[in-house]
GROMACS .gro file of C-alpha atoms in nm:
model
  181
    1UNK     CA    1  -6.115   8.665 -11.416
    2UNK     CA    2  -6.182   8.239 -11.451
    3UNK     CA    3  -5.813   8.201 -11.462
    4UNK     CA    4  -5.742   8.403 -11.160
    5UNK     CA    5  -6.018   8.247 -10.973
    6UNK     CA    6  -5.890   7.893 -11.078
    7UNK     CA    7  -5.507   8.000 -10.990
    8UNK     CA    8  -5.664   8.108 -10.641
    9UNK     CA    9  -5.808   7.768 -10.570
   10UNK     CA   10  -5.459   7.625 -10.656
   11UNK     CA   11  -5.277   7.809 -10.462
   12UNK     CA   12  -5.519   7.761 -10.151
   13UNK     CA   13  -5.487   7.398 -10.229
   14UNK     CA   14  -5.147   7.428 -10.242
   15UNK     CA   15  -5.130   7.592  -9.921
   16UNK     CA   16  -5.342   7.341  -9.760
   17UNK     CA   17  -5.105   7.073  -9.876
   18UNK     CA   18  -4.824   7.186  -9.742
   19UNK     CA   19  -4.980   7.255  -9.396
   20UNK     CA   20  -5.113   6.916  -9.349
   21UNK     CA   21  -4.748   6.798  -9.472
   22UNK     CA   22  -4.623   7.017  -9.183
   23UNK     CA   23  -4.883   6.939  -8.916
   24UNK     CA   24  -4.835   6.549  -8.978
   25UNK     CA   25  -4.462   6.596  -8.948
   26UNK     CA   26  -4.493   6.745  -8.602
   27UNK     CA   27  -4.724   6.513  -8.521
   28UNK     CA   28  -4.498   6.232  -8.602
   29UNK     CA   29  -4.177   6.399  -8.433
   30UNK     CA   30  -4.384   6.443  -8.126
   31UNK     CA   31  -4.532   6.050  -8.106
   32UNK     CA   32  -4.140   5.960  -8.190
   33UNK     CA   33  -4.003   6.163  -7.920
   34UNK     CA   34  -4.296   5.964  -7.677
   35UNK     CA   35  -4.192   5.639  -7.816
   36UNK     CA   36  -3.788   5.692  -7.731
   37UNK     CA   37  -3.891   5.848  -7.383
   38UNK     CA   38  -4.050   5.469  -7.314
   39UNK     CA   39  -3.729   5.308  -7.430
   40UNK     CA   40  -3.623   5.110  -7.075
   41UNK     CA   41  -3.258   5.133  -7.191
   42UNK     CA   42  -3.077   5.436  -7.191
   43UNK     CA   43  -2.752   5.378  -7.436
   44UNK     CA   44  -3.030   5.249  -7.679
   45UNK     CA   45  -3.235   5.590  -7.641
   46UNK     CA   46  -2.943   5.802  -7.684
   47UNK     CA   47  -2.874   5.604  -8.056
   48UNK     CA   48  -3.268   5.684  -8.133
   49UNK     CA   49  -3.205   6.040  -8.013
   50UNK     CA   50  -2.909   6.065  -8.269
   51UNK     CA   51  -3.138   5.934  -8.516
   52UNK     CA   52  -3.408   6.131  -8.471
   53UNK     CA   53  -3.210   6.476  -8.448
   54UNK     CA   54  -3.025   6.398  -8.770
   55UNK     CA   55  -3.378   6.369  -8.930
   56UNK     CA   56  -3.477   6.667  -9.194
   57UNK     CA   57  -3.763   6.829  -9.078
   58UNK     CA   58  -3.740   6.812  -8.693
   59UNK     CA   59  -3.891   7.085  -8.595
   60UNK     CA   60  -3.693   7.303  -8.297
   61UNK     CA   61  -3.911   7.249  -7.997
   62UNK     CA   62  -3.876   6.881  -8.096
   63UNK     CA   63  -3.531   6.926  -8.142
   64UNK     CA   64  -3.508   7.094  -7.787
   65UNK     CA   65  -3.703   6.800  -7.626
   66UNK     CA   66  -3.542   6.552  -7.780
   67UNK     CA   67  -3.169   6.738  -7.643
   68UNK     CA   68  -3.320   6.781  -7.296
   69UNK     CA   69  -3.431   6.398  -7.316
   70UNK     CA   70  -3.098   6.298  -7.466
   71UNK     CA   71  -2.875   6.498  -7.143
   72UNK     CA   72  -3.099   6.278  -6.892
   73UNK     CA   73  -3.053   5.969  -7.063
   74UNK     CA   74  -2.701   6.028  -7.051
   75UNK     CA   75  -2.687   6.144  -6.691
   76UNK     CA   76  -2.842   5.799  -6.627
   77UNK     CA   77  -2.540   5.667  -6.762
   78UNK     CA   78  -2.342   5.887  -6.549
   79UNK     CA   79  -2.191   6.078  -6.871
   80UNK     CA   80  -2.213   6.403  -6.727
   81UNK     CA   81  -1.970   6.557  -7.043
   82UNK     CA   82  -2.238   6.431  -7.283
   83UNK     CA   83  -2.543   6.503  -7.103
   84UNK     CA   84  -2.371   6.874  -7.026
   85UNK     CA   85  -2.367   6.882  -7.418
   86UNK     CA   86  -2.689   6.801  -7.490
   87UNK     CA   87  -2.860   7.026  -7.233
   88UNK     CA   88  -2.633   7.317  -7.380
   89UNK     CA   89  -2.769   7.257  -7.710
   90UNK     CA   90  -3.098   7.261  -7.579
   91UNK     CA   91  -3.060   7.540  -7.394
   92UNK     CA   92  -2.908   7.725  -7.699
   93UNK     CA   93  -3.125   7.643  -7.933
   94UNK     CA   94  -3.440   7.725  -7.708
   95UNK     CA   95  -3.273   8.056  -7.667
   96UNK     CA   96  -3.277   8.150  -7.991
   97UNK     CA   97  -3.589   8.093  -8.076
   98UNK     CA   98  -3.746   8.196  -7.790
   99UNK     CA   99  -3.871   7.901  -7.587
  100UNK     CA  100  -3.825   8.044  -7.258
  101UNK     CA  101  -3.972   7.748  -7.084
  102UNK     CA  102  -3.777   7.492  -7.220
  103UNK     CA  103  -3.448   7.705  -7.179
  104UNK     CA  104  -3.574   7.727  -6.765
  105UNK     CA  105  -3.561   7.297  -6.819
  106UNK     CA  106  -3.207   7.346  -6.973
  107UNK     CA  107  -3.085   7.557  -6.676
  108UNK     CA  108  -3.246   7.311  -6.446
  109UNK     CA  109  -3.100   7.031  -6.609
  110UNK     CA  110  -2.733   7.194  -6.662
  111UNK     CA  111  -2.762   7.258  -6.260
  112UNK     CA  112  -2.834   6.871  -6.183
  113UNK     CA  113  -2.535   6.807  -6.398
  114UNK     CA  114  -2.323   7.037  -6.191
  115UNK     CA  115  -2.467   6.988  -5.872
  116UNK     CA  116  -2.333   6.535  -5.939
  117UNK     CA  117  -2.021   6.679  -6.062
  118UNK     CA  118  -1.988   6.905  -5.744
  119UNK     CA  119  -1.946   7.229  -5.884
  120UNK     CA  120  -2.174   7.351  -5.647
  121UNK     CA  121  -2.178   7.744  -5.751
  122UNK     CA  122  -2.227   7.686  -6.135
  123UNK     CA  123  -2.517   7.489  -6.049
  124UNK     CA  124  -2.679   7.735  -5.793
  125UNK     CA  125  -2.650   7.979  -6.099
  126UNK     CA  126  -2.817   7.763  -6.348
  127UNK     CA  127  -3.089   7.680  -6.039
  128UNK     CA  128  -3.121   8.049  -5.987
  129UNK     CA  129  -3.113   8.136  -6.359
  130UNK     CA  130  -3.468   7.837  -6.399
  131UNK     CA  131  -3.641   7.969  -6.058
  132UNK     CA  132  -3.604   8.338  -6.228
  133UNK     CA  133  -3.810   8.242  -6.500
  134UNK     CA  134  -4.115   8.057  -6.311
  135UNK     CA  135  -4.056   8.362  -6.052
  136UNK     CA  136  -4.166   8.583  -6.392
  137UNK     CA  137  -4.440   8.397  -6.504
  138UNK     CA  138  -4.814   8.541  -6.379
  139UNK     CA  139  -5.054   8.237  -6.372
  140UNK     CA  140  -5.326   8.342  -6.176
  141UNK     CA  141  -5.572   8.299  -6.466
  142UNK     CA  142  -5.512   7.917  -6.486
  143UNK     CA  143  -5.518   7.689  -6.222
  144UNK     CA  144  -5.312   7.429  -6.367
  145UNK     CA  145  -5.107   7.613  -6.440
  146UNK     CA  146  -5.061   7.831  -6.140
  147UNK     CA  147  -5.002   7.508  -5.942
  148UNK     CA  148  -4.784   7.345  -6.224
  149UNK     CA  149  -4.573   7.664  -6.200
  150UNK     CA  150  -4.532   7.631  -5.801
  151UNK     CA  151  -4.438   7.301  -5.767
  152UNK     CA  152  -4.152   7.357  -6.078
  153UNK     CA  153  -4.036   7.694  -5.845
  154UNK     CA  154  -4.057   7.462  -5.492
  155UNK     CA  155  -3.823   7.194  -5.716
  156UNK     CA  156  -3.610   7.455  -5.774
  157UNK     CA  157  -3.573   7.582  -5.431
  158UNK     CA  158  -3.501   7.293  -5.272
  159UNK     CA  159  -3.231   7.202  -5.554
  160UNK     CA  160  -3.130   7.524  -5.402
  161UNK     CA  161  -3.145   7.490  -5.062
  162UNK     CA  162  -2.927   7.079  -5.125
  163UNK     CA  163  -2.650   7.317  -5.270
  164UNK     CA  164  -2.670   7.552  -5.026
  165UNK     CA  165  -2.627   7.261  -4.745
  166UNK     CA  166  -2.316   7.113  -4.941
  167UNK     CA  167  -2.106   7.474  -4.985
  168UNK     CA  168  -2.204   7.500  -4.572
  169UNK     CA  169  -2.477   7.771  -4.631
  170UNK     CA  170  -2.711   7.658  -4.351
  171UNK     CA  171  -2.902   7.961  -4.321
  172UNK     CA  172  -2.963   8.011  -4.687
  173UNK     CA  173  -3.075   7.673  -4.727
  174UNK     CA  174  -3.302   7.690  -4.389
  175UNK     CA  175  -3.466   8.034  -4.649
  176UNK     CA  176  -3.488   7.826  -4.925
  177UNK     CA  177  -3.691   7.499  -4.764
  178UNK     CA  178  -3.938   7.746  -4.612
  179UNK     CA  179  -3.981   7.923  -4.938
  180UNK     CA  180  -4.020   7.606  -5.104
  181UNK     CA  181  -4.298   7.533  -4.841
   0.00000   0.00000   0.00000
């Protein structure tokens, strides 16, 4: 019984170990991540974005965040092939392991990206595909939330509605100012 008792405590120790390995990790990705968003200059930010996604450990919310971050830099730098790529990673990778609300910031993004490139109905659809998933959401527990939710889906429309005024859809956009109201 004294030896299983003393393997216990190991193992818990063990166990413990590793967490705070893992917690301090995340914690580090996340501070990096905060540290590269405050870089002033993009083409620099997009080599620390590299860096930090061929890190081991990178957990895949970071790596998501650090993709979305990566597709804006570039789409400051008017790369629109490279920032499509990174948002599709992000969006791919939040899909598969089921981060819904960072797959709505992929759409979103892939529809700026469109919208600059003026493909005006693949960016609608990525616009439409985002505002579906605040439409799901049911805050009305949380304040801060609730409103955090409403000003992402009044973005959204009124990305809408700009499309809907460059493809000559002046009634639709009209529908989608006053729903963004």
């Amino acid at each position: 019984m004294r030896l299983n008792l003393s393997m216990f405590r190991l193992l818990f120790l063990f166990v413990m170990l590793i967490s705070i390995g893992a917690f301090a990790r995340s914690t580090e990705g996340v501070l990096q991540l905060k540290e590269i968003e405050q870089q002033k200059d993009n083409t620099v930010a997009v080599k620390q974005l590299t860096q930090f996604l061929e890190q081991a450990g990178v957990t895949s919310e970071e790596r998501i965040n650090a993709f979305l971050l990566k597709s804006r830099r570039h789409l400051s730098l008017n790369d629109f092939e490279q920032a499509m790529f990174a948002s599709q990673q992000a969006h791919q990778i939040s899909k598969q392991t089921g981060h819904a609300n960072l797959q709505a910031q992929a759409d979103k993004l892939q529809g700026v990206i469109c919208y600059f490139q003026g493909e005006y109905e693949r960016a609608l659809s990525f616009y439409k595909a985002s505002l579906a998933y605040y439409q799901r959401l049911n805050l009305s527990y949380d304040v801060d939330k609730f409103a955090k939710n409403a000003i992402a889906q009044a973005n959204l429309l009124n990305n809408i509605a700009l499309v809907q005024t460059a493809i000559g859809d002046a009634i639709g956009a009209l529908n989608s100012y006053q729903q963004a109201e």
